[in-house]
Short mmCIF file of C-alpha atoms and ligand atoms in Angstrom, two decimals:
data_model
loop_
_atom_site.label_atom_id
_atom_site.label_comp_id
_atom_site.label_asym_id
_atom_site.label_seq_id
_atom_site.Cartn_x
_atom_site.Cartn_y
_atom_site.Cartn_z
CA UNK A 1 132.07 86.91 92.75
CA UNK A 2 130.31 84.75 95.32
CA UNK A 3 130.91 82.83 98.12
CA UNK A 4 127.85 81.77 99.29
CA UNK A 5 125.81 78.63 98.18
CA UNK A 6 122.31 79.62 97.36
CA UNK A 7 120.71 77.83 100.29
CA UNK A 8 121.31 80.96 102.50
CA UNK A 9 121.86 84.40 102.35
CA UNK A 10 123.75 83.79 105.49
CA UNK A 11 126.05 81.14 104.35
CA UNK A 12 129.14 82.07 103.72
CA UNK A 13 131.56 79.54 101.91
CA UNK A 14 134.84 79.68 103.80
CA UNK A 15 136.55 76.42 102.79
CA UNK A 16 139.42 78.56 101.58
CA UNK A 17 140.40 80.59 104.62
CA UNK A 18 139.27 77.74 106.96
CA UNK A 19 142.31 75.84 106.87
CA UNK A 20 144.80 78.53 107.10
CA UNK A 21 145.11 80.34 110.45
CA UNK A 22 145.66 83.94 110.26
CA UNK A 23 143.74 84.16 106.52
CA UNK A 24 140.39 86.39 107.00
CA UNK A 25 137.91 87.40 104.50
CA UNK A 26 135.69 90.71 105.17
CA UNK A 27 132.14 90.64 105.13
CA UNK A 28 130.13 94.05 103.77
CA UNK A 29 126.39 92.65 102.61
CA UNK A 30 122.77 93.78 102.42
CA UNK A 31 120.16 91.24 102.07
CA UNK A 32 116.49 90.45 103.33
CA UNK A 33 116.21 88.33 106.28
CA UNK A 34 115.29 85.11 105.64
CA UNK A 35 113.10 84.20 108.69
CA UNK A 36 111.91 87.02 111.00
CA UNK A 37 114.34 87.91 113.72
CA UNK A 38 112.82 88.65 117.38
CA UNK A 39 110.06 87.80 119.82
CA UNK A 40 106.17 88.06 119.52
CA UNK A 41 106.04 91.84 120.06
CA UNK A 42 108.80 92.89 118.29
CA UNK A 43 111.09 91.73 115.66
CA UNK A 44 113.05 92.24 112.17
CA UNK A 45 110.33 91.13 109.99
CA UNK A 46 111.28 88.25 106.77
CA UNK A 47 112.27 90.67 103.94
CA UNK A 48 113.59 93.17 105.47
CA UNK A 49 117.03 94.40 105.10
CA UNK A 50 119.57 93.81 107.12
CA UNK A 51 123.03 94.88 107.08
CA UNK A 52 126.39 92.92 108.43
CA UNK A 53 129.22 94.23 108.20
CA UNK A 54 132.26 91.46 109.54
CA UNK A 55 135.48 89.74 109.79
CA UNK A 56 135.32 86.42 108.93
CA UNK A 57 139.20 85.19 111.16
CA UNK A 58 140.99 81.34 110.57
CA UNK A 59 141.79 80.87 114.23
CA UNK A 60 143.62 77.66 115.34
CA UNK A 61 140.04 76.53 116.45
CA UNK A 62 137.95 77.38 113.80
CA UNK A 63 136.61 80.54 112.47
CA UNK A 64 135.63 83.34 114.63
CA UNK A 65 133.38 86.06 113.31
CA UNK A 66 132.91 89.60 114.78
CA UNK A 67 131.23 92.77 113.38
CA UNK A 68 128.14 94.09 113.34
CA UNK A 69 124.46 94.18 111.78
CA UNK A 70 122.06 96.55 111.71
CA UNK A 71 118.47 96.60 111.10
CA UNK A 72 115.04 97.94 111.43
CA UNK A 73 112.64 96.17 113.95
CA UNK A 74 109.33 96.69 114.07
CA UNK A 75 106.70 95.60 117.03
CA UNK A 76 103.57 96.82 118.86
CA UNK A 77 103.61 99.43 121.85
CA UNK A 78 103.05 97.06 125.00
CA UNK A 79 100.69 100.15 126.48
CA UNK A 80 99.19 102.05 123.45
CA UNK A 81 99.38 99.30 120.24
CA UNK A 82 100.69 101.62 118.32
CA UNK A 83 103.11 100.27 115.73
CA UNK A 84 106.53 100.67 117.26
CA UNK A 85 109.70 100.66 114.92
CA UNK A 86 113.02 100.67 116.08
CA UNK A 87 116.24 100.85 114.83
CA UNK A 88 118.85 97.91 115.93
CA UNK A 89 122.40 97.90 115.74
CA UNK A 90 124.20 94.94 117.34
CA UNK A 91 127.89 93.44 117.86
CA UNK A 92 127.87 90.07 116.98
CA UNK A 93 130.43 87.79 117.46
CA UNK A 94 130.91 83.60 117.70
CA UNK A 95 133.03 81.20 117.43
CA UNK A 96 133.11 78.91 114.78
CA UNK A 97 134.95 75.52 115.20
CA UNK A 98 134.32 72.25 113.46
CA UNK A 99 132.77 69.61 116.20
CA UNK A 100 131.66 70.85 119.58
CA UNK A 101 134.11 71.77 121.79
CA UNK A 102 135.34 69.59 124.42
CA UNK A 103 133.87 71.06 127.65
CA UNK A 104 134.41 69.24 130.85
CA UNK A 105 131.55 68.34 133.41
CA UNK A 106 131.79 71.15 135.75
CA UNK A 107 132.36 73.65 133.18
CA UNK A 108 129.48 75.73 131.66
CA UNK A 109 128.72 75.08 128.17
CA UNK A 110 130.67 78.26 126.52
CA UNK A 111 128.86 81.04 125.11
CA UNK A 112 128.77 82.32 121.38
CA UNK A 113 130.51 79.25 119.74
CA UNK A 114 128.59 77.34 117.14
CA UNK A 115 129.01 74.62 114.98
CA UNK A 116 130.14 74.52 111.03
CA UNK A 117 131.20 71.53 108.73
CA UNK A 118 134.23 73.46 108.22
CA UNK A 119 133.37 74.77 104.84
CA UNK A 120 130.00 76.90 104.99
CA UNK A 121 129.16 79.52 107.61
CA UNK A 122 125.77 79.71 108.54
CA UNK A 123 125.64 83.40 110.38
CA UNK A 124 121.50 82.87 110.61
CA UNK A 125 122.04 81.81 114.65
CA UNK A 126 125.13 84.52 115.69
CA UNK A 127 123.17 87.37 113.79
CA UNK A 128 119.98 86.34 115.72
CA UNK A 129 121.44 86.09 119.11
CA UNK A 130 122.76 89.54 118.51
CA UNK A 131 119.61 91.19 117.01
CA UNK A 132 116.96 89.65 119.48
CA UNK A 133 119.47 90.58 122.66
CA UNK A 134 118.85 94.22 121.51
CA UNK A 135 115.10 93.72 121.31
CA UNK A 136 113.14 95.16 124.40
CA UNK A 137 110.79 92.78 125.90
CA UNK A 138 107.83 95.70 125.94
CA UNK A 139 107.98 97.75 123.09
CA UNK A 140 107.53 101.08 124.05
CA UNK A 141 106.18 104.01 121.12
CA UNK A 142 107.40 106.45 123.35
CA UNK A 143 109.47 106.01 126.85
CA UNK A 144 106.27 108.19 128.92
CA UNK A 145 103.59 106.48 126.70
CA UNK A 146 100.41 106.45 128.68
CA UNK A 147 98.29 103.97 127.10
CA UNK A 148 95.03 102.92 126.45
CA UNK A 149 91.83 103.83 129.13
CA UNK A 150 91.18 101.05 131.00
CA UNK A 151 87.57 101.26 131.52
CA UNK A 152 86.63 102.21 127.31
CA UNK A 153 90.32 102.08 125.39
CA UNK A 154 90.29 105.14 124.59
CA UNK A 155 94.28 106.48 123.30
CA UNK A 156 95.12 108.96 126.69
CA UNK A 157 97.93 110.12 124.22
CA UNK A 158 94.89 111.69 121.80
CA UNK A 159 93.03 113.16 125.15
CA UNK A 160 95.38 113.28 128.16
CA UNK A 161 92.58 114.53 130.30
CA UNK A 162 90.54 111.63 129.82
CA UNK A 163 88.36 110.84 132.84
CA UNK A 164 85.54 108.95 133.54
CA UNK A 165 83.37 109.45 136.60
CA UNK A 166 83.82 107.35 139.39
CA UNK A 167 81.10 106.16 141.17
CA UNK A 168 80.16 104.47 144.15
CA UNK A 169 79.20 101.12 143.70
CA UNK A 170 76.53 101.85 146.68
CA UNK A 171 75.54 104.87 144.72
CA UNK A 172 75.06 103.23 141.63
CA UNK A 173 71.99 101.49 142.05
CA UNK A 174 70.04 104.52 143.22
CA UNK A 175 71.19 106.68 140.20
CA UNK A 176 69.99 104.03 137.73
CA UNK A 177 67.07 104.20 139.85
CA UNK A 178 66.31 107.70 139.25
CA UNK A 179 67.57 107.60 135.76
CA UNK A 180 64.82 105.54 135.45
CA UNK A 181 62.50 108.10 136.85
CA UNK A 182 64.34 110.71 134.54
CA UNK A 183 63.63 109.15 131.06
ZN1 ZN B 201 102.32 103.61 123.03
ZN1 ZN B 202 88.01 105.90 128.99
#
Protein backbone atom coordinates (compact mmCIF):
# COMPACT_ATOMS: atom_id res chain seq x y z
CA UNK A 1 0.00 0.00 0.00
CA UNK A 2 1.05 3.50 -0.98
CA UNK A 3 0.15 6.81 -0.64
CA UNK A 4 2.61 8.69 -2.12
CA UNK A 5 2.93 9.69 -5.89
CA UNK A 6 6.34 8.86 -7.14
CA UNK A 7 7.47 12.44 -7.59
CA UNK A 8 8.61 12.53 -3.88
CA UNK A 9 9.54 10.49 -1.22
CA UNK A 10 8.09 13.23 0.83
CA UNK A 11 4.74 13.45 -0.70
CA UNK A 12 2.28 12.09 1.00
CA UNK A 13 -1.24 11.68 -0.74
CA UNK A 14 -3.81 12.82 1.79
CA UNK A 15 -6.87 13.55 -0.36
CA UNK A 16 -8.71 11.06 1.81
CA UNK A 17 -8.26 12.40 5.32
CA UNK A 18 -8.09 16.02 3.99
CA UNK A 19 -11.62 16.63 3.89
CA UNK A 20 -12.67 15.10 7.06
CA UNK A 21 -11.65 16.89 10.28
CA UNK A 22 -10.66 14.72 13.04
CA UNK A 23 -9.43 11.69 10.39
CA UNK A 24 -5.42 11.26 10.79
CA UNK A 25 -3.17 8.90 9.13
CA UNK A 26 0.32 7.91 10.92
CA UNK A 27 3.45 8.31 9.29
CA UNK A 28 6.48 5.55 10.17
CA UNK A 29 9.04 5.76 6.91
CA UNK A 30 12.72 5.39 6.04
CA UNK A 31 13.92 6.75 2.87
CA UNK A 32 17.05 8.63 1.35
CA UNK A 33 16.87 12.26 1.24
CA UNK A 34 16.22 13.58 -1.83
CA UNK A 35 18.27 16.85 -1.85
CA UNK A 36 20.88 17.38 0.91
CA UNK A 37 19.52 18.91 4.05
CA UNK A 38 21.76 21.73 5.87
CA UNK A 39 24.24 24.53 5.32
CA UNK A 40 27.78 24.57 3.65
CA UNK A 41 29.58 22.99 6.63
CA UNK A 42 27.28 20.64 7.66
CA UNK A 43 24.34 18.82 6.43
CA UNK A 44 22.27 15.42 5.82
CA UNK A 45 23.88 14.50 2.66
CA UNK A 46 21.31 13.26 -0.71
CA UNK A 47 21.01 9.49 -0.01
CA UNK A 48 21.13 9.27 3.19
CA UNK A 49 18.52 7.92 5.40
CA UNK A 50 16.32 9.64 7.15
CA UNK A 51 13.68 8.65 9.42
CA UNK A 52 10.06 10.46 10.17
CA UNK A 53 8.05 9.26 12.24
CA UNK A 54 4.37 11.53 12.27
CA UNK A 55 0.81 12.32 12.56
CA UNK A 56 -0.59 13.40 9.62
CA UNK A 57 -4.21 15.51 11.60
CA UNK A 58 -7.54 16.90 9.27
CA UNK A 59 -7.88 20.12 11.22
CA UNK A 60 -10.70 22.57 10.26
CA UNK A 61 -7.80 24.50 8.47
CA UNK A 62 -6.00 22.06 6.77
CA UNK A 63 -3.67 19.40 7.78
CA UNK A 64 -1.27 19.80 10.52
CA UNK A 65 1.68 17.47 10.82
CA UNK A 66 3.83 16.83 13.97
CA UNK A 67 6.45 14.14 14.80
CA UNK A 68 9.76 13.74 14.39
CA UNK A 69 12.84 12.79 12.02
CA UNK A 70 15.98 11.72 12.66
CA UNK A 71 19.10 11.58 10.80
CA UNK A 72 22.78 11.51 10.45
CA UNK A 73 24.57 14.83 9.44
CA UNK A 74 27.76 15.01 8.44
CA UNK A 75 30.11 18.36 8.06
CA UNK A 76 33.70 19.57 8.54
CA UNK A 77 35.24 20.65 12.03
CA UNK A 78 35.23 24.62 11.73
CA UNK A 79 38.87 24.45 13.72
CA UNK A 80 40.54 21.07 12.85
CA UNK A 81 38.71 19.84 9.24
CA UNK A 82 38.22 16.85 10.49
CA UNK A 83 35.09 15.15 9.19
CA UNK A 84 32.44 15.84 11.79
CA UNK A 85 29.24 13.54 11.93
CA UNK A 86 26.47 14.14 14.00
CA UNK A 87 23.48 12.64 14.89
CA UNK A 88 20.07 14.86 14.47
CA UNK A 89 16.88 14.31 15.91
CA UNK A 90 14.27 17.05 15.40
CA UNK A 91 10.41 17.89 16.19
CA UNK A 92 8.87 18.97 13.27
CA UNK A 93 5.70 20.33 12.98
CA UNK A 94 3.53 22.73 10.27
CA UNK A 95 0.58 23.57 9.31
CA UNK A 96 -0.87 22.59 6.28
CA UNK A 97 -3.88 24.56 4.83
CA UNK A 98 -4.98 24.95 1.26
CA UNK A 99 -4.28 28.83 0.11
CA UNK A 100 -2.24 31.10 2.32
CA UNK A 101 -3.69 32.18 5.22
CA UNK A 102 -5.30 35.41 5.57
CA UNK A 103 -2.86 37.48 7.69
CA UNK A 104 -3.62 41.07 8.31
CA UNK A 105 -1.05 44.01 7.74
CA UNK A 106 0.29 44.42 11.13
CA UNK A 107 0.44 40.86 11.85
CA UNK A 108 3.66 38.79 11.29
CA UNK A 109 3.51 36.32 8.65
CA UNK A 110 2.86 33.00 10.94
CA UNK A 111 5.43 30.53 11.43
CA UNK A 112 5.47 26.73 10.35
CA UNK A 113 2.37 26.83 8.01
CA UNK A 114 2.86 25.90 4.40
CA UNK A 115 1.00 25.52 1.47
CA UNK A 116 -0.67 22.16 -0.19
CA UNK A 117 -3.24 21.73 -3.12
CA UNK A 118 -5.21 19.93 -0.66
CA UNK A 119 -4.42 16.50 -1.88
CA UNK A 120 -0.48 15.84 -1.72
CA UNK A 121 1.79 16.71 1.20
CA UNK A 122 5.04 17.75 0.35
CA UNK A 123 7.01 17.31 3.95
CA UNK A 124 10.51 18.25 1.88
CA UNK A 125 10.22 22.13 3.48
CA UNK A 126 8.77 21.20 7.34
CA UNK A 127 11.43 18.29 7.56
CA UNK A 128 14.13 20.81 6.44
CA UNK A 129 13.26 23.61 8.69
CA UNK A 130 13.45 21.09 11.45
CA UNK A 131 16.72 19.30 10.48
CA UNK A 132 18.81 22.49 9.51
CA UNK A 133 17.47 24.37 12.97
CA UNK A 134 19.38 21.51 14.73
CA UNK A 135 22.49 22.02 12.62
CA UNK A 136 25.33 24.04 14.44
CA UNK A 137 26.65 26.83 12.48
CA UNK A 138 30.54 25.62 13.33
CA UNK A 139 30.83 22.12 13.38
CA UNK A 140 32.79 21.17 16.11
CA UNK A 141 34.78 17.29 16.11
CA UNK A 142 35.07 17.69 19.59
CA UNK A 143 33.58 20.63 22.02
CA UNK A 144 37.68 21.53 23.31
CA UNK A 145 39.00 20.90 19.72
CA UNK A 146 42.13 22.92 19.35
CA UNK A 147 42.73 23.17 15.78
CA UNK A 148 45.10 23.55 13.25
CA UNK A 149 48.75 25.65 13.93
CA UNK A 150 48.45 28.78 12.61
CA UNK A 151 51.84 29.50 11.46
CA UNK A 152 52.42 25.58 9.51
CA UNK A 153 48.77 23.64 10.01
CA UNK A 154 49.97 21.32 11.81
CA UNK A 155 46.78 19.09 13.85
CA UNK A 156 47.61 20.48 17.81
CA UNK A 157 45.21 17.49 18.58
CA UNK A 158 48.21 14.95 17.11
CA UNK A 159 51.01 17.16 19.14
CA UNK A 160 49.43 19.35 21.84
CA UNK A 161 52.80 20.77 22.66
CA UNK A 162 53.32 22.16 19.40
CA UNK A 163 55.40 25.34 19.47
CA UNK A 164 57.22 27.26 17.23
CA UNK A 165 59.85 29.78 18.26
CA UNK A 166 59.00 33.19 18.40
CA UNK A 167 61.20 35.62 17.29
CA UNK A 168 61.78 39.13 17.22
CA UNK A 169 61.15 40.66 14.12
CA UNK A 170 64.32 43.05 15.06
CA UNK A 171 66.17 39.89 15.79
CA UNK A 172 65.42 38.26 12.75
CA UNK A 173 67.49 39.88 10.37
CA UNK A 174 70.69 39.43 12.34
CA UNK A 175 70.11 35.62 12.82
CA UNK A 176 69.67 35.12 9.06
CA UNK A 177 72.68 37.12 9.02
CA UNK A 178 74.75 34.81 10.92
CA UNK A 179 73.03 31.81 9.55
CA UNK A 180 74.57 32.98 6.69
CA UNK A 181 77.95 33.01 8.28
CA UNK A 182 77.04 29.48 9.76
CA UNK A 183 76.48 27.49 6.47
ZN1 LIG B 1 38.35 19.52 15.13
ZN1 LIG C 1 53.02 24.84 13.69
Amino acid sequence: MSHRPNTSPLMFHVRDIARSPGSHREVQESFPVPQALGTSVISVPEGAELELTASLESVAEGIWVSGTVQAEAIGECGRCLDEVRQDVDAVVQGLFTVGKIEVGEDDEEPEDVFEFDGENLDLEDVVRDAVVTQLPFTPLCRPDCPGLCDQCGARLVDDPDHAHEVIDPRWSTLQSLTEQKES
